[in-house]
Coordinates of C-alpha atoms in Angstrom, one line a residue:
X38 CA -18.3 134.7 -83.6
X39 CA -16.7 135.1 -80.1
X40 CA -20.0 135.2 -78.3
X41 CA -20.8 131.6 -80.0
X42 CA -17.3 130.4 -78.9
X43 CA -18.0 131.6 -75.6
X44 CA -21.2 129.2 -75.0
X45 CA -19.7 126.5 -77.0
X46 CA -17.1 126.4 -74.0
X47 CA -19.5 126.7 -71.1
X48 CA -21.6 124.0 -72.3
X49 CA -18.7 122.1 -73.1
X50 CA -17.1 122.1 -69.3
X51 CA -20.5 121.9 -68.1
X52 CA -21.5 118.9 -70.1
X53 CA -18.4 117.3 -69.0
X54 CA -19.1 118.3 -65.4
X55 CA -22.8 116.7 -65.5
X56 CA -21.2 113.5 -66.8
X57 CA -18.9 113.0 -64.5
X58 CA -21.5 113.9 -61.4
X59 CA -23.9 111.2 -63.3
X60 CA -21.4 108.2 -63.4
X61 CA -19.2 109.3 -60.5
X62 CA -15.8 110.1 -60.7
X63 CA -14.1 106.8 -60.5
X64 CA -15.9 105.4 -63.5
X65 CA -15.5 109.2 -65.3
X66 CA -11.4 108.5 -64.8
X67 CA -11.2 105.1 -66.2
X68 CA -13.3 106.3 -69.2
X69 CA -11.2 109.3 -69.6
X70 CA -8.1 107.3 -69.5
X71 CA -9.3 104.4 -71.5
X72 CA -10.2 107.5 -73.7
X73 CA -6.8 108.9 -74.0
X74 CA -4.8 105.7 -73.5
X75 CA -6.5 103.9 -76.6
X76 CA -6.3 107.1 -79.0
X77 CA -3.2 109.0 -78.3
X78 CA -1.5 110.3 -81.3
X79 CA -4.9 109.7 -83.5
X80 CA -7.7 111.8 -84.2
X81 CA -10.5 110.7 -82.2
X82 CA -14.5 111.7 -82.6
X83 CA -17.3 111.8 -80.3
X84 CA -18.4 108.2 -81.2
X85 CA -14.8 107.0 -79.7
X86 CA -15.0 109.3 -76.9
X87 CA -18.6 108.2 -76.1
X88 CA -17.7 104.5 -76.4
X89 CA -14.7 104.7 -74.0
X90 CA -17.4 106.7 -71.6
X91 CA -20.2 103.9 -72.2
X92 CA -17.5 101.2 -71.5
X93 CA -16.8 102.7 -68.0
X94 CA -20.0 104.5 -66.9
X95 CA -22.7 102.1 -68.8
X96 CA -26.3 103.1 -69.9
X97 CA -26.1 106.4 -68.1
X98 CA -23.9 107.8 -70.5
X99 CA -26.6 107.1 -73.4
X100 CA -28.9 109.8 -71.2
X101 CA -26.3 112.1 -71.0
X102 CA -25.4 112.1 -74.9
X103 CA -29.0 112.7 -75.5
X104 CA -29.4 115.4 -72.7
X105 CA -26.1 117.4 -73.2
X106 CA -24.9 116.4 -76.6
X107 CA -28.3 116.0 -79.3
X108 CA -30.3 118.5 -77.6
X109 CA -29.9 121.9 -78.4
X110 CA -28.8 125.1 -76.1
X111 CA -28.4 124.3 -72.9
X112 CA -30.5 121.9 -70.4
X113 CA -32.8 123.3 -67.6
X114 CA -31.5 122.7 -64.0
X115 CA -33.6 122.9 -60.9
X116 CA -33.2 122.3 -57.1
X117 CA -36.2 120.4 -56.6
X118 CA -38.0 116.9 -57.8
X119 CA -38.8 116.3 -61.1
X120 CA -41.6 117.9 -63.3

């Protein structure tokens, strides 16, 4: 449906955003380009795509998959400490 489409998206961008604020966005490039570089004109999955991140941003990226990626709808964000 469109509405599911629609939210598929946002968390998509937003997932992508939180990654690259957790890792910084030196170590979000390399990925990306090892990313691209590596599977350019093949049909890469998430496991690739997550092992060029991993390879670039380390352990933190492991957190993030679990956060953004296994969980589902989308994750609560605050303003203060943790709960």
């Amino acid at each position: 449906s469109p509405r599911y489409s629609e939210v598929i998206y946002a968390k998509g961008s937003l997932a992508l955003r939180a990654l690259r604020d957790q890792i910084g966005a030196e170590r979000f490039d390399r990925g990306l380009l090892t990313f691209i570089t590596k599977h350019t004109d093949k049909a890469p999955d998430l496991d690739d795509f997550l092992k060029a991140m991993r390879a670039a941003g380390g352990d933190a990226v492991t957190t993030w998959a679990k956060t953004w990626l296994e969980a589902p709808g989308l994750p609560k964000l605050g303003t203060g400490p943790p709960k």
